CSV table of C-alpha atoms and ligand atoms in Angstrom, one decimal:
chain,number,residue,atom,x,y,z
H,2,MET,CA,0.0,0.0,0.0
H,3,SER,CA,1.5,3.3,-1.1
H,4,LYS,CA,1.7,6.2,1.3
H,5,LYS,CA,-1.1,8.7,0.8
H,6,ILE,CA,-0.4,12.4,1.2
H,7,LEU,CA,-2.8,14.2,-1.1
H,8,LEU,CA,-5.6,11.7,-1.0
H,9,GLU,CA,-5.2,10.8,2.7
H,10,LYS,CA,-8.5,12.3,3.6
H,11,ILE,CA,-10.4,11.8,0.3
H,12,ASP,CA,-12.7,9.1,1.8
H,13,ILE,CA,-13.9,11.2,4.7
H,14,PRO,CA,-17.6,11.9,3.9
H,15,ASP,CA,-18.2,15.5,2.9
H,16,ILE,CA,-14.5,16.5,3.1
H,17,ARG,CA,-15.3,19.1,0.5
H,18,GLU,CA,-17.2,21.1,3.2
H,19,TYR,CA,-15.3,23.5,5.3
H,20,GLU,CA,-16.4,22.2,8.7
H,21,VAL,CA,-15.5,18.6,7.9
H,22,TYR,CA,-12.1,19.6,6.4
H,23,ARG,CA,-11.3,21.8,9.5
H,24,LYS,CA,-12.3,19.0,11.9
H,25,SER,CA,-10.0,16.6,10.0
H,26,GLY,CA,-7.0,18.8,10.9
H,27,GLY,CA,-7.4,21.1,7.9
H,28,TYR,CA,-5.7,24.6,8.0
H,29,ALA,CA,-3.2,23.4,10.7
H,30,SER,CA,-0.3,24.2,8.4
H,31,VAL,CA,-1.5,27.8,8.1
H,32,GLU,CA,-1.4,28.2,11.9
H,33,LYS,CA,2.0,26.5,12.1
H,34,ALA,CA,3.6,28.6,9.3
H,35,LEU,CA,2.1,32.0,10.2
H,36,LYS,CA,2.6,31.7,14.0
H,37,THR,CA,5.8,29.8,14.3
H,38,MET,CA,7.8,30.1,11.1
H,39,THR,CA,9.3,32.9,9.0
H,40,PRO,CA,8.8,32.8,5.2
H,41,ASP,CA,12.4,31.7,4.8
H,42,ASP,CA,11.7,28.8,7.2
H,43,VAL,CA,8.8,27.7,5.0
H,44,ILE,CA,11.0,27.9,1.9
H,45,GLU,CA,13.7,25.9,3.6
H,46,GLN,CA,11.3,23.1,4.5
H,47,VAL,CA,10.0,22.9,0.9
H,48,LYS,CA,13.6,22.8,-0.3
H,49,THR,CA,14.5,20.0,2.1
H,50,SER,CA,11.5,18.0,1.0
H,51,GLY,CA,12.9,17.9,-2.5
H,52,VAL,CA,9.4,18.1,-4.0
H,53,ARG,CA,9.4,18.9,-7.7
H,54,GLY,CA,6.7,20.7,-9.6
H,55,ARG,CA,3.9,18.4,-10.6
H,56,GLY,CA,2.7,20.4,-13.7
H,57,GLY,CA,5.1,18.6,-16.0
H,58,ALA,CA,8.6,20.0,-16.0
H,59,GLY,CA,9.5,18.6,-12.5
H,60,PHE,CA,11.5,21.7,-11.4
H,61,PRO,CA,12.4,21.7,-7.7
H,62,MET,CA,9.7,23.8,-6.0
H,63,GLY,CA,11.7,25.2,-3.1
H,64,LEU,CA,14.5,26.3,-5.5
H,65,LYS,CA,11.9,28.1,-7.7
H,66,TRP,CA,10.6,29.9,-4.6
H,67,SER,CA,14.1,31.0,-3.7
H,68,PHE,CA,14.4,32.8,-7.0
H,69,ILE,CA,11.6,35.2,-6.3
H,70,ASP,CA,12.8,38.8,-6.4
H,71,ARG,CA,12.5,40.3,-2.9
H,72,LYS,CA,14.8,43.2,-3.5
H,73,SER,CA,12.7,45.2,-6.1
H,74,GLY,CA,10.1,46.1,-3.4
H,75,LYS,CA,7.4,45.3,-5.9
H,76,PRO,CA,4.4,43.2,-4.8
H,77,ARG,CA,4.8,39.4,-5.3
H,78,HIS,CA,2.3,36.9,-6.3
H,79,LEU,CA,1.6,33.2,-6.3
H,80,VAL,CA,-0.4,32.0,-9.3
H,81,VAL,CA,-1.8,28.5,-9.0
H,82,ASN,CA,-1.9,26.8,-12.4
H,83,ALA,CA,-5.2,25.0,-12.6
H,84,ASP,CA,-5.4,25.0,-16.3
H,85,GLU,CA,-4.8,21.3,-16.6
H,86,SER,CA,-4.9,21.3,-20.3
H,87,GLU,CA,-2.6,18.4,-21.0
H,88,PRO,CA,-4.7,15.6,-22.7
H,89,GLY,CA,-4.9,12.5,-20.5
H,90,THR,CA,-4.4,14.5,-17.3
H,91,PHE,CA,-7.3,14.9,-14.8
H,92,LYS,CA,-5.7,14.8,-11.4
H,93,ASP,CA,-6.0,18.5,-10.5
H,94,ARG,CA,-9.7,18.4,-11.3
H,95,TYR,CA,-10.0,15.4,-9.0
H,96,LEU,CA,-8.3,17.2,-6.1
H,97,MET,CA,-10.1,20.5,-6.5
H,98,HIS,CA,-13.5,18.8,-6.9
H,99,HIS,CA,-13.2,16.5,-3.9
H,100,ILE,CA,-11.0,18.5,-1.5
H,101,PRO,CA,-10.8,22.1,-2.5
H,102,HIS,CA,-9.7,23.4,0.9
H,103,LEU,CA,-6.4,21.4,0.6
H,104,LEU,CA,-5.4,23.7,-2.4
H,105,ILE,CA,-6.6,26.8,-0.6
H,106,GLU,CA,-4.6,25.9,2.5
H,107,GLY,CA,-1.5,25.2,0.4
H,108,ALA,CA,-2.0,28.4,-1.5
H,109,ILE,CA,-2.1,30.4,1.8
H,110,VAL,CA,1.1,28.8,3.1
H,111,SER,CA,2.9,29.2,-0.2
H,112,SER,CA,1.8,32.8,-0.6
H,113,TYR,CA,3.1,33.5,2.9
H,114,ALA,CA,6.5,31.9,2.0
H,115,LEU,CA,6.7,34.2,-1.0
H,116,GLU,CA,5.5,37.2,1.0
H,117,ALA,CA,2.7,37.6,-1.5
H,118,ASN,CA,-0.5,39.5,-0.5
H,119,LEU,CA,-2.4,38.9,-3.7
H,120,SER,CA,-2.6,35.5,-5.3
H,121,TYR,CA,-4.7,33.8,-8.0
H,122,ILE,CA,-5.9,30.4,-9.0
H,123,TYR,CA,-6.1,30.3,-12.8
H,124,ILE,CA,-8.6,27.6,-13.9
H,125,ARG,CA,-9.5,26.4,-17.3
H,126,GLY,CA,-12.8,27.5,-18.8
H,127,GLU,CA,-14.2,24.0,-19.1
H,128,TYR,CA,-13.9,23.5,-15.3
H,129,MET,CA,-16.8,25.9,-14.6
H,130,TRP,CA,-18.3,23.6,-11.9
H,131,ILE,CA,-15.0,23.5,-10.1
H,132,PHE,CA,-14.7,27.2,-10.4
H,133,LYS,CA,-17.9,27.4,-8.4
H,134,ILE,CA,-16.6,24.9,-5.8
H,135,LEU,CA,-13.5,26.9,-5.4
H,136,GLU,CA,-15.3,30.2,-5.1
H,137,LYS,CA,-17.5,28.7,-2.3
H,138,ALA,CA,-14.4,27.3,-0.5
H,139,ILE,CA,-12.6,30.6,-0.7
H,140,LYS,CA,-15.6,32.4,0.7
H,141,GLU,CA,-15.6,30.0,3.6
H,142,ALA,CA,-11.9,30.6,4.1
H,143,TYR,CA,-12.4,34.3,4.3
H,144,ALA,CA,-15.4,33.9,6.6
H,145,ASN,CA,-13.3,31.8,9.0
H,146,GLY,CA,-10.3,34.2,9.0
H,147,TRP,CA,-7.9,32.2,6.9
H,148,LEU,CA,-7.9,34.9,4.2
H,149,GLY,CA,-8.2,38.6,4.2
H,150,LYS,CA,-6.6,41.2,6.5
H,151,ASN,CA,-4.4,40.3,9.6
H,152,ILE,CA,-4.8,36.5,9.3
H,153,LEU,CA,-4.8,34.9,12.7
H,154,GLY,CA,-3.8,38.2,14.2
H,155,THR,CA,-0.3,37.8,12.7
H,156,GLY,CA,-0.4,40.9,10.6
H,157,TYR,CA,-0.2,38.9,7.4
H,158,ASP,CA,-2.8,39.9,4.7
H,159,LEU,CA,-3.7,37.8,1.7
H,160,ASP,CA,-6.4,38.0,-1.0
H,161,LEU,CA,-6.9,35.0,-3.2
H,162,TYR,CA,-9.0,35.0,-6.3
H,163,VAL,CA,-10.1,32.3,-8.8
H,164,HIS,CA,-9.8,33.4,-12.4
H,165,CYS,CA,-11.5,31.5,-15.2
H,166,GLY,CA,-9.7,31.1,-18.5
H,167,ALA,CA,-11.6,30.5,-21.8
H,168,GLY,CA,-10.3,27.1,-22.6
H,169,ALA,CA,-7.0,27.1,-24.5
H,170,TYR,CA,-4.2,24.5,-24.2
H,171,ILE,CA,-1.5,27.1,-24.4
H,172,CYS,CA,-2.8,29.0,-21.4
H,173,GLY,CA,-1.4,26.2,-19.3
H,174,GLU,CA,2.1,27.4,-20.2
H,175,GLU,CA,3.0,29.7,-17.3
H,176,THR,CA,3.8,32.9,-19.3
H,177,ALA,CA,0.8,32.5,-21.6
H,178,LEU,CA,-1.3,32.0,-18.5
H,179,ILE,CA,0.0,35.2,-17.0
H,180,GLU,CA,-0.8,37.1,-20.3
H,181,SER,CA,-4.3,35.6,-20.1
H,182,LEU,CA,-4.7,36.6,-16.4
H,183,GLU,CA,-3.8,40.1,-17.4
H,184,GLY,CA,-6.7,40.1,-19.8
H,185,LYS,CA,-4.7,39.6,-23.0
H,186,ARG,CA,-4.6,36.8,-25.6
H,187,GLY,CA,-2.7,33.9,-24.2
H,188,ASN,CA,0.6,34.1,-26.1
H,189,PRO,CA,3.7,32.9,-24.3
H,190,ARG,CA,6.4,35.5,-23.4
H,191,ILE,CA,10.0,35.2,-24.3
H,192,LYS,CA,12.1,34.1,-21.3
H,193,PRO,CA,14.2,35.6,-19.7
H,194,PRO,CA,13.0,37.5,-17.7
H,195,PHE,CA,11.4,34.6,-15.8
H,196,PRO,CA,8.2,35.1,-13.9
H,197,ALA,CA,10.1,35.0,-10.6
H,198,VAL,CA,11.6,38.4,-11.6
H,199,SER,CA,8.9,39.8,-13.9
H,200,GLY,CA,5.6,38.0,-14.0
H,201,LEU,CA,2.1,39.2,-13.4
H,202,TRP,CA,1.9,42.9,-14.2
H,203,GLY,CA,5.7,42.9,-14.4
H,204,GLU,CA,5.9,41.8,-10.7
H,205,PRO,CA,7.7,38.9,-9.2
H,206,THR,CA,5.5,35.8,-9.6
H,207,VAL,CA,5.7,32.1,-8.9
H,208,VAL,CA,3.5,29.8,-10.9
H,209,ASN,CA,2.9,26.4,-9.5
H,210,ASN,CA,0.7,23.5,-10.4
H,211,VAL,CA,-2.4,22.6,-8.2
H,212,GLU,CA,-0.9,19.3,-7.1
H,213,SER,CA,2.4,21.0,-6.2
H,214,VAL,CA,0.7,23.6,-4.0
H,215,SER,CA,-1.6,21.0,-2.4
H,216,THR,CA,1.5,19.1,-1.2
H,217,VAL,CA,2.8,22.1,0.8
H,218,SER,CA,0.5,21.6,3.9
H,219,TRP,CA,1.7,18.1,4.5
H,220,ILE,CA,5.3,19.2,4.2
H,221,ILE,CA,4.8,22.0,6.7
H,222,ASN,CA,2.9,19.8,9.1
H,223,ASN,CA,5.3,16.9,9.0
H,224,GLY,CA,8.6,18.5,8.0
H,225,GLY,CA,10.6,18.5,4.7
H,226,GLU,CA,12.8,15.7,6.0
H,227,GLU,CA,9.8,13.3,6.5
H,228,TYR,CA,8.6,14.1,3.0
H,229,ALA,CA,12.1,13.4,1.5
H,230,LYS,CA,12.0,9.9,3.1
H,231,ILE,CA,9.1,9.0,0.7
H,232,GLY,CA,9.9,8.2,-2.9
H,233,LEU,CA,13.2,7.3,-4.5
H,234,GLY,CA,16.4,9.4,-4.9
H,235,LYS,CA,15.6,12.8,-6.5
H,236,SER,CA,12.0,11.8,-7.1
H,237,THR,CA,10.7,12.4,-3.6
H,238,GLY,CA,7.2,12.1,-2.3
H,239,THR,CA,4.0,10.9,-4.0
H,240,LYS,CA,2.5,11.6,-7.4
H,241,LEU,CA,-1.0,11.6,-8.6
H,242,MET,CA,-1.4,9.5,-11.8
H,243,SER,CA,-4.3,9.9,-14.1
H,244,ALA,CA,-4.7,6.5,-15.7
H,245,SER,CA,-6.9,6.2,-18.8
H,246,GLY,CA,-7.4,4.2,-22.0
H,247,HIS,CA,-7.7,0.5,-22.5
H,248,ILE,CA,-7.1,-0.6,-18.9
H,249,LYS,CA,-9.4,-2.3,-16.4
H,250,ASN,CA,-9.4,0.4,-13.8
H,251,PRO,CA,-9.1,4.0,-15.2
H,252,GLY,CA,-8.9,6.6,-12.5
H,253,VAL,CA,-6.7,8.9,-10.4
H,254,TYR,CA,-4.2,7.1,-8.1
H,255,GLU,CA,-1.7,8.4,-5.6
H,256,ILE,CA,1.5,6.4,-5.7
H,257,GLU,CA,4.9,6.7,-4.0
H,258,LEU,CA,7.5,7.7,-6.6
H,259,GLY,CA,9.7,4.7,-7.3
H,260,MET,CA,6.9,2.2,-7.8
H,261,SER,CA,7.6,0.0,-10.9
H,262,VAL,CA,5.6,0.6,-14.0
H,263,ASP,CA,4.8,-3.1,-13.9
H,264,GLU,CA,3.1,-2.9,-10.5
H,265,PHE,CA,1.2,0.3,-11.4
H,266,PHE,CA,0.1,-1.2,-14.7
H,267,ASN,CA,-0.8,-4.7,-13.6
H,268,SER,CA,-1.8,-4.5,-9.9
H,269,ASP,CA,-5.6,-4.6,-9.2
H,270,GLU,CA,-5.1,-1.7,-6.8
H,271,TYR,CA,-4.2,0.5,-9.8
H,272,CYS,CA,-4.7,0.0,-13.5
H,273,GLY,CA,-5.5,-3.7,-13.2
H,274,GLY,CA,-3.9,-4.7,-16.5
H,275,MET,CA,-5.4,-4.6,-20.0
H,276,MET,CA,-9.2,-4.2,-20.5
H,277,ASP,CA,-10.6,-7.4,-22.1
H,278,ASP,CA,-7.1,-8.8,-21.9
H,279,ARG,CA,-6.3,-7.5,-25.3
H,280,PRO,CA,-2.6,-7.0,-26.3
H,281,LEU,CA,-0.9,-3.8,-25.2
H,282,LYS,CA,0.2,-1.7,-28.1
H,283,ALA,CA,1.7,1.4,-26.4
H,284,CYS,CA,1.6,3.7,-23.4
H,285,ILE,CA,2.1,7.4,-23.0
H,286,PRO,CA,3.2,7.6,-19.4
H,287,GLY,CA,3.1,11.4,-18.7
H,288,GLY,CA,0.4,13.2,-20.8
H,289,CYS,CA,0.3,13.8,-24.5
H,290,SER,CA,3.5,15.9,-24.6
H,291,VAL,CA,5.8,13.0,-23.7
H,292,PRO,CA,7.1,10.3,-26.0
H,293,VAL,CA,5.0,7.1,-26.6
H,294,LEU,CA,6.5,3.9,-25.3
H,295,PRO,CA,6.0,0.5,-26.9
H,296,PRO,CA,5.7,-2.4,-24.5
H,297,ARG,CA,9.3,-3.4,-24.7
H,298,TYR,CA,10.4,0.0,-23.3
H,299,LEU,CA,7.5,0.5,-21.0
H,300,PHE,CA,8.4,-2.1,-18.4
H,301,LYS,CA,12.1,-2.2,-18.9
H,302,THR,CA,14.7,0.4,-19.9
H,303,ALA,CA,16.9,-0.2,-22.9
H,304,ASN,CA,19.5,-1.5,-20.4
H,305,GLY,CA,17.1,-4.1,-19.2
H,306,GLU,CA,16.5,-2.4,-15.8
H,307,ASP,CA,13.0,-2.3,-14.4
H,308,ARG,CA,11.3,0.9,-15.5
H,309,LEU,CA,10.2,2.8,-12.4
H,310,ILE,CA,7.8,5.7,-12.0
H,311,THR,CA,10.4,8.4,-11.2
H,312,TYR,CA,11.5,11.4,-13.2
H,313,GLU,CA,14.9,9.7,-13.8
H,314,SER,CA,13.8,6.2,-14.8
H,315,LEU,CA,11.0,7.2,-17.1
H,316,ALA,CA,13.4,9.6,-18.9
H,317,ASP,CA,16.1,6.9,-19.2
H,318,GLY,CA,16.8,6.5,-22.9
H,319,GLY,CA,15.8,10.1,-23.8
H,320,PHE,CA,13.3,10.6,-26.6
H,321,VAL,CA,14.3,7.4,-28.4
H,322,THR,CA,13.8,4.5,-25.9
H,323,GLY,CA,12.6,6.6,-23.0
H,324,SER,CA,9.8,9.1,-22.2
H,325,SER,CA,9.0,11.4,-19.3
H,326,LEU,CA,6.9,11.5,-16.1
H,327,GLY,CA,5.4,14.8,-17.3
H,328,SER,CA,2.1,15.5,-15.6
H,329,GLY,CA,1.4,11.8,-14.8
H,330,GLY,CA,-1.2,11.3,-17.5
H,331,PHE,CA,-0.8,7.5,-18.1
H,332,ILE,CA,-2.6,6.7,-21.4
H,333,VAL,CA,-2.8,3.1,-22.5
H,334,TYR,CA,-3.6,1.8,-26.0
H,335,ASN,CA,-4.5,-1.8,-27.0
H,336,ASP,CA,-3.9,-3.3,-30.5
H,337,THR,CA,-7.0,-1.7,-32.0
H,338,ALA,CA,-5.6,1.8,-31.5
H,339,CYS,CA,-3.9,3.7,-34.4
H,340,ILE,CA,-1.0,5.7,-33.1
H,341,VAL,CA,-0.9,7.8,-36.2
H,342,ARG,CA,-4.6,8.8,-35.9
H,343,ASN,CA,-4.1,9.3,-32.2
H,344,THR,CA,-1.1,11.6,-32.8
H,345,TRP,CA,-3.0,13.5,-35.4
H,346,ASN,CA,-5.8,13.9,-32.9
H,347,PHE,CA,-3.4,15.4,-30.4
J,419,FMN,C1,2.3,24.1,-23.8
J,419,FMN,C2,2.4,23.9,-22.3
J,419,FMN,C3,1.2,23.6,-21.6
J,419,FMN,C4,1.3,23.5,-20.2
J,419,FMN,N1,0.2,23.2,-19.5
J,419,FMN,C5,0.2,23.1,-18.1
J,419,FMN,C6,-1.0,22.8,-17.4
J,419,FMN,O1,-2.1,22.7,-18.0
J,419,FMN,N2,-0.9,22.8,-16.1
J,419,FMN,C7,0.3,23.0,-15.4
J,419,FMN,O2,0.4,22.9,-14.2
J,419,FMN,N3,1.5,23.2,-16.1
J,419,FMN,C8,1.4,23.3,-17.4
J,419,FMN,N4,2.6,23.6,-18.1
J,419,FMN,C9,3.8,23.9,-17.3
J,419,FMN,C10,3.8,25.3,-16.8
J,419,FMN,O3,4.4,26.2,-17.8
J,419,FMN,C11,4.7,25.5,-15.6
J,419,FMN,O4,5.9,24.9,-15.8
J,419,FMN,C12,4.0,24.9,-14.3
J,419,FMN,O5,2.7,25.4,-14.1
J,419,FMN,C13,4.9,25.2,-13.1
J,419,FMN,O6,4.3,24.6,-12.0
J,419,FMN,P1,5.1,23.4,-11.2
J,419,FMN,O7,6.5,23.8,-11.1
J,419,FMN,O8,4.4,23.3,-9.9
J,419,FMN,O9,5.0,22.2,-12.1
J,419,FMN,C14,2.5,23.7,-19.5
J,419,FMN,C15,3.7,24.0,-20.3
J,419,FMN,C16,3.6,24.1,-21.6
J,419,FMN,C17,4.9,24.3,-22.4
C-alpha cells in the first residue's frame, strides 16, 4: 500500500465542506507557518522536501521559490496553475473537486512563504463547476479568518481569487497563463525574464501547479525531511497519476514515486492490466506531450532495468527509448488503436 499524502482524507464523507475539512485537521499548516515560522523557514522546509513541480517539468519547488525577487520592493504573487490542459491529465480536477480546501490551505502557506499579498488560481474555462466549488471554498476561508486582513492576528494579509480562462491548451504554459490573467490573448512570453523576476503585471510571480501547491501543507505539518523519506532518490514524495485508455481500472491514483511501471500497470489496486485482456500496443506515461513507449520499453529500460515511476527512470533513454513522467497522464492503448490517428488527434 503506497503512502497517501494528497488523497489521505479523500474518503472522509463531505470532506469538500469547510467544517469537515477543518475537523480533520485542515488549516493546521497555516497556523503553524504563520505563527511559528518565517517565510524563509517555509521555503527551507519545501527545499528540504525535494518536492518537484507536478505540472510537467519537474522543477524543484523550493528552488523556484528562492528565485523570487524580494529586492525590487514590488508586490509578489503566487499563481496556481489549474489550467490542466494536457490531454490525459485529470488529477488536478479530482483534487479540486473533492478536497478544494487542501489547495486553498496550500496556497495560503505558499503565498506566505513568497510574502505575496495577492494571489490567484487560474482555472481552465471547461472546469466551470469546479470554479464554483473553489469560489465557495474561498468564501468559507475568508469567513473563518484564513484569508483577508491580519490573518490569525499575525499581521499577514492575503487576498486569493479564482480566475477562469476561456479554454486554451497554451494557457497552461505559465507565461501565456500570465498574459491571459492580465486580460490579453494567451501568447507565451520570451524568457528571460522569468516570472520570478517579472511575472504578473511585471511583478515577481511564482506559478505552481495545483498538485504541487496542495502538497505544501503536508510538508509544513510533517517537515521536509519526512517528505524526503518518501519516494526514491531525487524523485521524492508521492505523485497523482491519471490513468486512462484500455485498462481495467481507469482513475486517479496516488503512488509513491519509485513504484515499478509493472506494479502500477498490472496490480488490481491501480490500472488492473489490459481491458478485455487484449494485447498492449503502447503507453504514453506522462500526458500527451511526452514520447510514446512501446511495450518493450515501458516495463524495462533499454539497459534491461525495471522501469520505475520516477523522473529519472521514465526519462532513461531520452526521446528514443525513454519518455518522461510529465504530468502523470498515463494513457494506455491496445492493439486496436492507431498511433498515427491518435497523434493526429493530439
Ligand atoms: C504548452 C504547455 C502547456 C502547459 N500546461 C500546463 C498545465 O495545464 N498545467 C500545469 O500545471 N502546467 C502546465 N505547463 C507547465 C507550466 O508552464 C509550468 O511549468 C508549471 O505550471 C509550473 O508549476 P510546477 O513547477 O508546480 O510544475 C505547460 C507547459 C507548456 C509548455
